[in-house]
Amino acid sequence: MEADGALSASSRFSGFVPKSTLSYETKEKFDARSRFSVLRAPDVQIPPPQLELESEPLSDSPVRHGQLIVFRLLAGVVLLLGGLLAIVLLFPYDRFKPDLEVAAGRWLQDRVVIEKVGVELWPRPQLVLSGLTIGGGNDFYIHEARVDSPASLLLSGKRVIPRVELSEVKVGVQKIAGLPMFAVAANPVPGIGRVRIERMQVNARDLSISDLSGDLLFKLDGHLEKTSLQTVDRSISLEAVPTAQGIALNIEGAVLAIPGTPLKFESLQAKGLLLKDRLLIQSVDAFLLGGTFKGTWLLDWSSDLVTAGDGAFRLLDSRRVTNAFAPSLKLEGDFSGNLALRGRGSNWAELLRHVEATLDVDISRGLLHGVDLGEATRKGPGSVVRAGATKFDRFLAVLAVAPGRISARDLRLESGMMTAAGHFSAKDRQVDAALMVTLQTSVSTLRIPLHVQGQLPELSVVNGK
């Protein structure tokens, strides 16, 4: 009983060992140890108690039930959005082509035919019109037009489309000049705030400017406020504003080559006027061939292609001038003068072949290669001097340039005490010139006739008639 009492007492402090698992000997050992500490467990391996949790069925969990509801809602939303997207993308928008053609025709005041109508949602909702032909010919074609805010087209009353994007546009100059937004006296139909153009080609006969991109900004009444366009390589930048006389142009160019010619403008600024059948450049200020040029220019395509221009050039590099237009002629000096040109042809290439020009030339501090006038004057009559060079202080002449032929009158070359006057003509590099050389000394004046002939770049000078 005493042992039982001790065990019972120790069991109040330790719940490690149930009574039913201890033998009599174990009780004695435990009782003996319990005299020293009731907190120390006996050397018996006792398995930990096993707790059995009574779990509820998973299907009855409130969390699981909420997840199922959310999943079903998301699946319904996805299916609904997918259905709406399928409806939007697969809807037969071509049924609206007649109404869209009428609306576009009213805005452009011309007949419009659309090949295909579609819708895109990314990156923003747009109505996509493909293959637009304006006017029934080949003068005006738009590969693709993208209309922002297409839902606004469904609204009644006045509405303004904020932005329209046009890409791969081909248009003739006559069509541009005839558009209602460029006519000050016209009454255009309002409806578009801004038109963005990418890759536009403007044609005038066989001439064209390609890869133009830019913006057209419109006033609330539908009139064009401003047009800004430039080529991809930025060789041409222009602004266009409608006026009572026509479309006023402000043009800037950099490294701009003239088609079919070796002429290239390092920089150019011009103001002009675009009409239906002509382009009039009222002022041009350009840097080319190492110098400057200021003048006017006209290009008319009402019947044949006709050009005319006038201007003054200052301090051009003669070497660059002759390299561009007469490579066989070697000339140095500061090239200045006045220019007047005319040309006519059924196309641009034929026009260039028939250009005629008159130049009042004034070249200072130069060197003429291929002929030595000074050496010819020092030799006696009948002597011939071949090749060489003539250094001069000033060279004056009136040049007439015609297809395949150049001639000069009122020629005057000044070099120290020597002055040569006369005329020359050149055709297919063959030169023939007659000069009278005057040698002025302090005591006398000597006149010597010279005859220059031969083929460029080396000529022969004969002393005497």
Short mmCIF file of C-alpha atoms in Angstrom, two decimals:
data_model
loop_
_atom_site.label_atom_id
_atom_site.label_comp_id
_atom_site.label_asym_id
_atom_site.label_seq_id
_atom_site.Cartn_x
_atom_site.Cartn_y
_atom_site.Cartn_z
CA MET A 1 0.00 0.00 0.00
CA GLU A 2 2.91 2.26 0.76
CA ALA A 3 4.40 1.62 -2.67
CA ASP A 4 1.07 2.16 -4.24
CA GLY A 5 0.72 5.38 -2.37
CA ALA A 6 4.13 6.55 -3.55
CA LEU A 7 3.34 5.68 -7.14
CA SER A 8 0.05 7.37 -6.89
CA ALA A 9 1.70 10.47 -5.54
CA SER A 10 4.31 10.53 -8.29
CA SER A 11 1.67 10.06 -10.95
CA ARG A 12 0.14 13.33 -9.91
CA PHE A 13 3.30 15.10 -11.10
CA SER A 14 4.08 13.04 -14.17
CA GLY A 15 1.78 11.90 -16.87
CA PHE A 16 4.46 10.00 -18.79
CA VAL A 17 3.51 6.48 -17.57
CA PRO A 18 0.05 5.06 -17.15
CA LYS A 19 -0.48 2.72 -14.28
CA SER A 20 -1.49 -0.22 -16.34
CA THR A 21 1.85 -0.44 -18.09
CA LEU A 22 4.12 -0.88 -15.01
CA SER A 23 5.03 -4.23 -13.48
CA TYR A 24 5.64 -4.77 -9.77
CA GLU A 25 9.42 -4.54 -10.14
CA THR A 26 9.12 -1.44 -12.12
CA LYS A 27 6.98 0.06 -9.44
CA GLU A 28 9.68 -0.58 -6.86
CA LYS A 29 12.32 1.07 -9.01
CA PHE A 30 10.12 3.97 -9.71
CA ASP A 31 9.25 4.30 -6.05
CA ALA A 32 12.93 4.29 -5.11
CA ARG A 33 13.77 7.00 -7.62
CA SER A 34 10.75 9.02 -6.69
CA ARG A 35 12.31 9.65 -3.30
CA PHE A 36 14.91 11.86 -4.93
CA SER A 37 12.85 13.51 -7.70
CA VAL A 38 9.35 13.19 -8.85
CA LEU A 39 10.24 14.98 -12.11
CA ARG A 40 12.58 12.33 -13.56
CA ALA A 41 11.02 9.75 -15.82
CA PRO A 42 11.86 6.07 -15.48
CA ASP A 43 14.14 4.24 -17.97
CA VAL A 44 11.25 2.84 -19.84
CA GLN A 45 10.63 3.42 -23.58
CA ILE A 46 7.11 4.70 -23.65
CA PRO A 47 5.54 5.41 -27.00
CA PRO A 48 4.11 8.90 -27.40
CA PRO A 49 0.38 9.20 -27.20
CA GLN A 50 -1.36 9.05 -30.49
CA LEU A 51 -3.95 11.73 -31.09
CA GLU A 52 -6.65 10.91 -33.53
CA LEU A 53 -8.30 13.96 -35.10
CA GLU A 54 -11.72 13.60 -36.40
CA SER A 55 -11.66 15.36 -39.81
CA GLU A 56 -14.61 16.68 -41.70
CA PRO A 57 -15.21 15.73 -45.28
CA LEU A 58 -13.36 18.12 -47.71
CA SER A 59 -16.44 18.83 -49.69
CA ASP A 60 -18.06 20.30 -46.61
CA SER A 61 -15.17 22.85 -46.03
CA PRO A 62 -16.31 26.51 -46.36
CA VAL A 63 -12.91 27.48 -47.94
CA ARG A 64 -13.20 24.83 -50.59
CA HIS A 65 -16.74 25.89 -51.31
CA GLY A 66 -15.65 29.54 -51.82
CA GLN A 67 -12.84 28.50 -54.18
CA LEU A 68 -15.27 26.59 -56.34
CA ILE A 69 -17.53 29.65 -56.59
CA VAL A 70 -14.61 31.94 -57.61
CA PHE A 71 -13.38 29.43 -60.18
CA ARG A 72 -16.81 29.13 -61.72
CA LEU A 73 -17.16 32.94 -61.90
CA LEU A 74 -13.75 33.33 -63.57
CA ALA A 75 -14.52 30.59 -66.07
CA GLY A 76 -17.80 32.29 -66.90
CA VAL A 77 -16.07 35.66 -67.40
CA VAL A 78 -13.41 34.09 -69.64
CA LEU A 79 -16.03 32.34 -71.72
CA LEU A 80 -18.06 35.52 -71.98
CA LEU A 81 -15.05 37.60 -73.05
CA GLY A 82 -13.99 34.91 -75.52
CA GLY A 83 -17.43 34.90 -77.01
CA LEU A 84 -17.49 38.67 -77.30
CA LEU A 85 -14.02 38.66 -78.85
CA ALA A 86 -15.08 36.03 -81.37
CA ILE A 87 -18.12 38.08 -82.25
CA VAL A 88 -16.04 41.25 -82.69
CA LEU A 89 -13.37 39.57 -84.81
CA LEU A 90 -15.66 37.36 -86.89
CA PHE A 91 -18.42 39.87 -87.45
CA PRO A 92 -18.99 40.56 -91.17
CA TYR A 93 -17.96 44.21 -91.19
CA ASP A 94 -17.98 44.29 -94.99
CA ARG A 95 -21.72 44.83 -94.73
CA PHE A 96 -20.88 48.40 -93.67
CA LYS A 97 -18.75 49.10 -96.78
CA PRO A 98 -21.43 51.04 -98.66
CA ASP A 99 -22.06 53.39 -95.72
CA LEU A 100 -18.33 53.85 -95.10
CA GLU A 101 -17.68 54.56 -98.78
CA VAL A 102 -20.40 57.21 -98.76
CA ALA A 103 -18.98 58.82 -95.59
CA ALA A 104 -15.41 58.83 -96.93
CA GLY A 105 -16.59 60.14 -100.30
CA ARG A 106 -18.45 62.96 -98.60
CA TRP A 107 -15.30 63.97 -96.69
CA LEU A 108 -13.02 63.79 -99.76
CA GLN A 109 -15.74 64.98 -102.14
CA ASP A 110 -14.86 62.19 -104.54
CA ARG A 111 -15.84 58.60 -105.24
CA VAL A 112 -14.30 56.09 -102.79
CA VAL A 113 -14.12 52.31 -103.15
CA ILE A 114 -13.04 50.13 -100.19
CA GLU A 115 -11.82 46.56 -100.68
CA LYS A 116 -12.14 45.27 -97.10
CA VAL A 117 -13.40 46.36 -93.68
CA GLY A 118 -12.17 44.93 -90.37
CA VAL A 119 -11.54 45.71 -86.71
CA GLU A 120 -8.47 45.41 -84.50
CA LEU A 121 -8.49 45.68 -80.71
CA TRP A 122 -4.78 45.89 -79.92
CA PRO A 123 -3.06 48.17 -79.00
CA ARG A 124 -6.30 50.19 -79.18
CA PRO A 125 -9.65 49.64 -80.89
CA GLN A 126 -9.46 50.66 -84.54
CA LEU A 127 -11.60 50.29 -87.62
CA VAL A 128 -9.32 49.01 -90.41
CA LEU A 129 -10.14 49.89 -94.03
CA SER A 130 -7.98 48.19 -96.66
CA GLY A 131 -7.47 49.04 -100.32
CA LEU A 132 -9.06 52.48 -100.76
CA THR A 133 -9.28 53.84 -104.31
CA ILE A 134 -10.26 57.49 -104.60
CA GLY A 135 -11.59 58.96 -107.82
CA GLY A 136 -11.89 55.75 -109.78
CA GLY A 137 -8.36 55.91 -111.28
CA ASN A 138 -4.80 55.16 -110.27
CA ASP A 139 -3.98 58.69 -109.10
CA PHE A 140 -5.02 58.17 -105.48
CA TYR A 141 -4.68 54.87 -103.61
CA ILE A 142 -4.43 54.14 -99.88
CA HIS A 143 -3.27 50.68 -98.87
CA GLU A 144 -4.68 50.91 -95.35
CA ALA A 145 -6.61 53.39 -93.21
CA ARG A 146 -6.99 52.92 -89.45
CA VAL A 147 -9.74 54.87 -87.70
CA ASP A 148 -9.53 55.47 -83.94
CA SER A 149 -12.61 55.32 -81.70
CA PRO A 150 -14.73 53.33 -84.17
CA ALA A 151 -17.61 53.23 -81.69
CA SER A 152 -18.11 56.96 -82.25
CA LEU A 153 -19.24 56.18 -85.81
CA LEU A 154 -22.35 54.60 -84.34
CA LEU A 155 -23.40 57.81 -82.62
CA SER A 156 -25.86 60.19 -84.20
CA GLY A 157 -25.26 63.89 -84.74
CA LYS A 158 -21.95 65.65 -85.27
CA ARG A 159 -18.93 63.61 -84.30
CA VAL A 160 -15.18 64.12 -84.66
CA ILE A 161 -12.83 61.20 -85.16
CA PRO A 162 -9.70 62.11 -83.16
CA ARG A 163 -7.17 60.32 -85.36
CA VAL A 164 -6.90 58.45 -88.65
CA GLU A 165 -3.73 56.63 -89.76
CA LEU A 166 -2.98 56.19 -93.47
CA SER A 167 -0.18 53.94 -94.70
CA GLU A 168 1.38 53.34 -98.13
CA VAL A 169 -0.36 56.19 -99.92
CA LYS A 170 0.16 56.92 -103.62
CA VAL A 171 -1.25 60.21 -104.88
CA GLY A 172 -0.81 62.54 -107.83
CA VAL A 173 -0.11 66.23 -107.38
CA GLN A 174 -3.32 67.08 -109.26
CA LYS A 175 -5.35 65.14 -106.68
CA ILE A 176 -3.65 66.87 -103.77
CA ALA A 177 -4.31 70.33 -105.19
CA GLY A 178 -7.97 69.37 -105.76
CA LEU A 179 -8.72 68.07 -102.25
CA PRO A 180 -11.41 70.13 -100.47
CA MET A 181 -9.35 70.66 -97.32
CA PHE A 182 -6.74 72.55 -99.40
CA ALA A 183 -9.34 74.88 -100.96
CA VAL A 184 -9.95 77.98 -98.88
CA ALA A 185 -13.23 78.77 -100.63
CA ALA A 186 -14.61 75.23 -100.28
CA ASN A 187 -16.82 73.95 -97.49
CA PRO A 188 -15.19 70.74 -96.30
CA VAL A 189 -17.07 68.28 -94.12
CA PRO A 190 -15.76 68.37 -90.52
CA GLY A 191 -15.17 65.07 -88.84
CA ILE A 192 -11.45 64.34 -88.39
CA GLY A 193 -9.04 65.99 -86.00
CA ARG A 194 -5.72 64.58 -87.20
CA VAL A 195 -4.47 62.38 -90.02
CA ARG A 196 -1.17 60.55 -89.62
CA ILE A 197 0.51 59.47 -92.87
CA GLU A 198 3.20 56.81 -93.17
CA ARG A 199 5.11 56.12 -96.42
CA MET A 200 3.41 58.39 -98.95
CA GLN A 201 4.51 58.76 -102.57
CA VAL A 202 3.63 61.95 -104.47
CA ASN A 203 3.75 61.76 -108.28
CA ALA A 204 3.96 64.40 -111.00
CA ARG A 205 4.26 62.67 -114.37
CA ASP A 206 7.34 60.43 -114.08
CA LEU A 207 8.72 62.43 -111.14
CA SER A 208 8.01 61.32 -107.59
CA ILE A 209 8.90 61.93 -103.98
CA SER A 210 8.74 58.74 -101.92
CA ASP A 211 8.70 57.75 -98.25
CA LEU A 212 6.99 60.88 -96.98
CA SER A 213 5.55 60.70 -93.48
CA GLY A 214 3.89 63.29 -91.30
CA ASP A 215 0.68 64.80 -89.97
CA LEU A 216 -2.32 66.79 -91.19
CA LEU A 217 -4.02 68.89 -88.52
CA PHE A 218 -7.58 70.08 -89.10
CA LYS A 219 -9.63 72.91 -87.68
CA LEU A 220 -13.03 72.28 -86.14
CA ASP A 221 -14.74 73.50 -89.32
CA GLY A 222 -12.92 70.85 -91.39
CA HIS A 223 -10.39 73.16 -93.06
CA LEU A 224 -6.77 72.12 -93.01
CA GLU A 225 -4.74 74.04 -90.44
CA LYS A 226 -1.26 72.69 -91.17
CA THR A 227 0.55 69.87 -92.95
CA SER A 228 4.01 68.70 -91.95
CA LEU A 229 5.77 66.01 -93.98
CA GLN A 230 9.31 64.72 -94.30
CA THR A 231 11.14 61.87 -95.99
CA VAL A 232 12.57 58.98 -94.00
CA ASP A 233 16.14 60.15 -94.62
CA ARG A 234 15.10 63.75 -93.80
CA SER A 235 16.44 64.95 -97.16
CA ILE A 236 13.14 66.84 -97.64
CA SER A 237 10.95 68.48 -95.01
CA LEU A 238 7.96 70.56 -95.99
CA GLU A 239 5.01 72.38 -94.51
CA ALA A 240 1.87 73.11 -96.50
CA VAL A 241 -0.84 75.66 -95.72
CA PRO A 242 -3.88 76.35 -97.95
CA THR A 243 -4.18 79.90 -99.31
CA ALA A 244 -6.43 81.68 -101.80
CA GLN A 245 -3.75 81.36 -104.50
CA GLY A 246 -2.98 77.69 -103.89
CA ILE A 247 -1.07 75.51 -101.42
CA ALA A 248 1.76 77.53 -99.87
CA LEU A 249 4.88 75.44 -99.33
CA ASN A 250 7.83 75.93 -97.02
CA ILE A 251 10.55 73.46 -98.05
CA GLU A 252 13.83 72.49 -96.43
CA GLY A 253 16.29 70.04 -97.91
CA ALA A 254 19.60 68.46 -96.93
CA VAL A 255 21.86 66.43 -99.25
CA LEU A 256 19.13 66.63 -101.88
CA ALA A 257 19.97 65.26 -105.33
CA ILE A 258 18.21 66.44 -108.50
CA PRO A 259 16.99 63.33 -110.40
CA GLY A 260 18.85 62.63 -113.63
CA THR A 261 21.58 65.20 -112.94
CA PRO A 262 24.87 65.23 -111.03
CA LEU A 263 23.63 68.26 -109.10
CA LYS A 264 23.21 67.88 -105.35
CA PHE A 265 22.17 70.51 -102.83
CA GLU A 266 24.08 70.38 -99.55
CA SER A 267 21.23 72.39 -98.01
CA LEU A 268 18.16 74.15 -99.36
CA GLN A 269 15.42 76.46 -98.16
CA ALA A 270 12.58 77.40 -100.48
CA LYS A 271 9.13 78.93 -100.48
CA GLY A 272 6.67 78.07 -103.20
CA LEU A 273 3.13 77.60 -104.37
CA LEU A 274 1.58 74.33 -105.50
CA LEU A 275 -1.24 74.50 -108.04
CA LYS A 276 -3.10 71.75 -109.85
CA ASP A 277 -0.87 71.84 -112.93
CA ARG A 278 2.32 73.58 -111.80
CA LEU A 279 4.82 74.11 -108.99
CA LEU A 280 6.21 77.61 -108.58
CA ILE A 281 9.22 78.04 -106.32
CA GLN A 282 9.12 81.75 -105.57
CA SER A 283 12.43 81.85 -103.72
CA VAL A 284 15.19 79.34 -103.19
CA ASP A 285 18.33 79.76 -101.13
CA ALA A 286 20.70 76.83 -101.52
CA PHE A 287 24.25 75.79 -100.78
CA LEU A 288 25.82 73.65 -103.48
CA LEU A 289 29.14 72.93 -105.17
CA GLY A 290 30.96 74.84 -102.46
CA GLY A 291 28.99 78.08 -102.96
CA THR A 292 25.50 79.56 -102.85
CA PHE A 293 22.57 79.88 -105.24
CA LYS A 294 19.51 82.14 -105.01
CA GLY A 295 16.71 82.19 -107.53
CA THR A 296 13.29 81.02 -108.69
CA TRP A 297 12.05 77.91 -110.50
CA LEU A 298 8.91 76.77 -112.30
CA LEU A 299 7.77 73.27 -113.23
CA ASP A 300 4.60 72.99 -115.34
CA TRP A 301 2.89 69.71 -116.30
CA SER A 302 -0.36 71.05 -117.78
CA SER A 303 0.57 69.60 -121.19
CA ASP A 304 4.22 68.73 -121.77
CA LEU A 305 6.65 68.95 -118.90
CA VAL A 306 8.08 72.48 -118.94
CA THR A 307 10.69 74.04 -116.68
CA ALA A 308 12.14 77.53 -116.32
CA GLY A 309 14.45 79.09 -113.77
CA ASP A 310 16.55 82.14 -113.01
CA GLY A 311 19.12 82.80 -110.34
CA ALA A 312 22.51 83.95 -109.22
CA PHE A 313 25.33 81.74 -108.01
CA ARG A 314 28.27 82.95 -105.95
CA LEU A 315 31.71 81.53 -105.24
CA LEU A 316 31.14 78.00 -106.47
CA ASP A 317 34.17 75.73 -106.64
CA SER A 318 35.09 75.59 -110.36
CA ARG A 319 36.64 72.14 -109.97
CA ARG A 320 33.39 70.76 -108.59
CA VAL A 321 31.39 72.53 -111.30
CA THR A 322 33.46 71.07 -114.16
CA ASN A 323 33.59 67.63 -112.51
CA ALA A 324 29.79 67.61 -112.42
CA PHE A 325 29.00 69.03 -115.87
CA ALA A 326 32.20 68.86 -117.98
CA PRO A 327 34.60 66.28 -116.54
CA SER A 328 37.06 66.64 -119.43
CA LEU A 329 37.54 70.35 -118.66
CA LYS A 330 39.92 71.12 -115.83
CA LEU A 331 39.26 74.53 -114.33
CA GLU A 332 40.01 76.13 -110.97
CA GLY A 333 38.84 79.35 -109.33
CA ASP A 334 35.87 81.03 -107.64
CA PHE A 335 32.89 80.55 -109.97
CA SER A 336 30.17 83.24 -109.86
CA GLY A 337 27.53 84.53 -112.25
CA ASN A 338 23.88 84.49 -113.28
CA LEU A 339 21.81 81.69 -114.74
CA ALA A 340 18.68 81.48 -116.88
CA LEU A 341 17.40 78.11 -118.10
CA ARG A 342 14.48 76.71 -120.09
CA GLY A 343 13.46 73.16 -120.96
CA ARG A 344 10.60 71.13 -122.39
CA GLY A 345 9.86 67.44 -122.86
CA SER A 346 7.19 64.78 -122.64
CA ASN A 347 8.90 63.39 -119.53
CA TRP A 348 11.67 64.35 -117.13
CA ALA A 349 14.48 62.56 -119.00
CA GLU A 350 13.52 64.19 -122.29
CA LEU A 351 13.22 67.58 -120.60
CA LEU A 352 16.79 67.30 -119.29
CA ARG A 353 18.05 66.43 -122.76
CA HIS A 354 16.46 69.60 -124.15
CA VAL A 355 17.42 72.08 -121.44
CA GLU A 356 18.97 75.30 -122.70
CA ALA A 357 20.76 77.72 -120.41
CA THR A 358 22.52 81.05 -120.51
CA LEU A 359 25.24 81.82 -117.98
CA ASP A 360 27.03 85.10 -117.33
CA VAL A 361 30.24 83.69 -115.91
CA ASP A 362 32.73 85.53 -113.72
CA ILE A 363 35.63 83.38 -112.44
CA SER A 364 38.35 84.90 -110.29
CA ARG A 365 41.84 83.75 -109.26
CA GLY A 366 41.76 80.64 -111.42
CA LEU A 367 43.76 78.24 -113.51
CA LEU A 368 42.76 76.81 -116.90
CA HIS A 369 44.36 73.45 -117.64
CA GLY A 370 45.04 72.09 -121.14
CA VAL A 371 46.15 75.32 -122.85
CA ASP A 372 49.07 77.77 -122.31
CA LEU A 373 48.29 81.17 -123.80
CA GLY A 374 51.28 82.90 -122.27
CA GLU A 375 53.77 80.52 -123.88
CA ALA A 376 52.02 80.87 -127.25
CA THR A 377 52.41 84.67 -127.19
CA ARG A 378 56.11 84.43 -126.48
CA LYS A 379 56.79 82.31 -129.52
CA GLY A 380 56.81 83.55 -133.06
CA PRO A 381 54.05 83.45 -135.65
CA GLY A 382 53.15 79.95 -136.82
CA SER A 383 54.39 78.26 -133.67
CA VAL A 384 52.22 75.65 -131.94
CA VAL A 385 52.00 75.11 -128.19
CA ARG A 386 50.34 71.97 -126.89
CA ALA A 387 48.82 71.41 -123.45
CA GLY A 388 50.05 73.38 -120.46
CA ALA A 389 48.04 75.73 -118.23
CA THR A 390 47.04 79.38 -118.08
CA LYS A 391 46.80 81.21 -114.80
CA PHE A 392 44.40 84.14 -114.75
CA ASP A 393 43.12 86.84 -112.43
CA ARG A 394 39.65 86.98 -113.96
CA PHE A 395 37.68 85.14 -116.63
CA LEU A 396 34.48 86.62 -118.05
CA ALA A 397 32.14 85.11 -120.65
CA VAL A 398 28.54 84.66 -121.68
CA LEU A 399 27.97 80.92 -122.10
CA ALA A 400 25.11 79.44 -124.11
CA VAL A 401 24.42 75.81 -123.26
CA ALA A 402 22.33 73.79 -125.73
CA PRO A 403 21.88 70.03 -126.10
CA GLY A 404 25.34 68.67 -126.96
CA ARG A 405 26.91 72.09 -127.55
CA ILE A 406 28.43 74.99 -125.59
CA SER A 407 29.42 78.34 -127.01
CA ALA A 408 30.86 81.51 -125.49
CA ARG A 409 30.81 85.12 -126.56
CA ASP A 410 32.21 88.28 -125.00
CA LEU A 411 35.01 86.14 -123.62
CA ARG A 412 37.67 88.05 -121.70
CA LEU A 413 40.61 86.59 -119.81
CA GLU A 414 42.86 88.83 -117.71
CA SER A 415 46.27 87.67 -116.49
CA GLY A 416 48.71 90.36 -115.41
CA MET A 417 49.70 92.47 -118.44
CA MET A 418 48.01 90.01 -120.83
CA THR A 419 44.37 90.25 -121.88
CA ALA A 420 42.68 87.77 -124.25
CA ALA A 421 39.30 88.43 -125.84
CA GLY A 422 37.25 86.43 -128.31
CA HIS A 423 34.81 83.54 -128.53
CA PHE A 424 34.78 79.74 -128.56
CA SER A 425 32.51 76.78 -129.24
CA ALA A 426 32.67 73.19 -128.06
CA LYS A 427 30.86 70.06 -129.17
CA ASP A 428 31.60 66.49 -128.14
CA ARG A 429 34.81 67.71 -126.43
CA GLN A 430 36.04 69.32 -129.67
CA VAL A 431 37.00 72.96 -129.05
CA ASP A 432 37.51 75.76 -131.52
CA ALA A 433 38.35 79.28 -130.31
CA ALA A 434 39.59 82.53 -131.79
CA LEU A 435 41.33 84.98 -129.43
CA MET A 436 43.07 88.30 -129.69
CA VAL A 437 45.75 88.66 -127.04
CA THR A 438 46.86 92.12 -125.97
CA LEU A 439 50.18 92.57 -124.17
CA GLN A 440 50.40 95.93 -122.49
CA THR A 441 53.81 97.24 -121.46
CA SER A 442 54.95 100.59 -120.21
CA VAL A 443 56.12 101.62 -123.67
CA SER A 444 53.99 99.67 -126.14
CA THR A 445 50.94 97.55 -126.82
CA LEU A 446 51.28 94.27 -128.66
CA ARG A 447 48.36 92.39 -130.22
CA ILE A 448 48.71 88.72 -131.12
CA PRO A 449 45.96 86.57 -132.72
CA LEU A 450 45.71 83.01 -131.34
CA HIS A 451 43.75 80.02 -132.61
CA VAL A 452 42.86 77.34 -130.07
CA GLN A 453 41.70 73.93 -131.21
CA GLY A 454 41.75 70.28 -130.26
CA GLN A 455 39.98 67.84 -128.02
CA LEU A 456 39.66 68.24 -124.28
CA PRO A 457 41.42 67.86 -121.93
CA GLU A 458 44.51 68.95 -123.95
CA LEU A 459 44.34 71.68 -126.58
CA SER A 460 46.78 73.25 -129.07
CA VAL A 461 47.41 76.99 -129.54
CA VAL A 462 48.61 78.34 -132.88
CA ASN A 463 50.27 81.76 -132.93
CA GLY A 464 48.76 83.75 -135.79
CA LYS A 465 45.55 83.49 -137.80
#
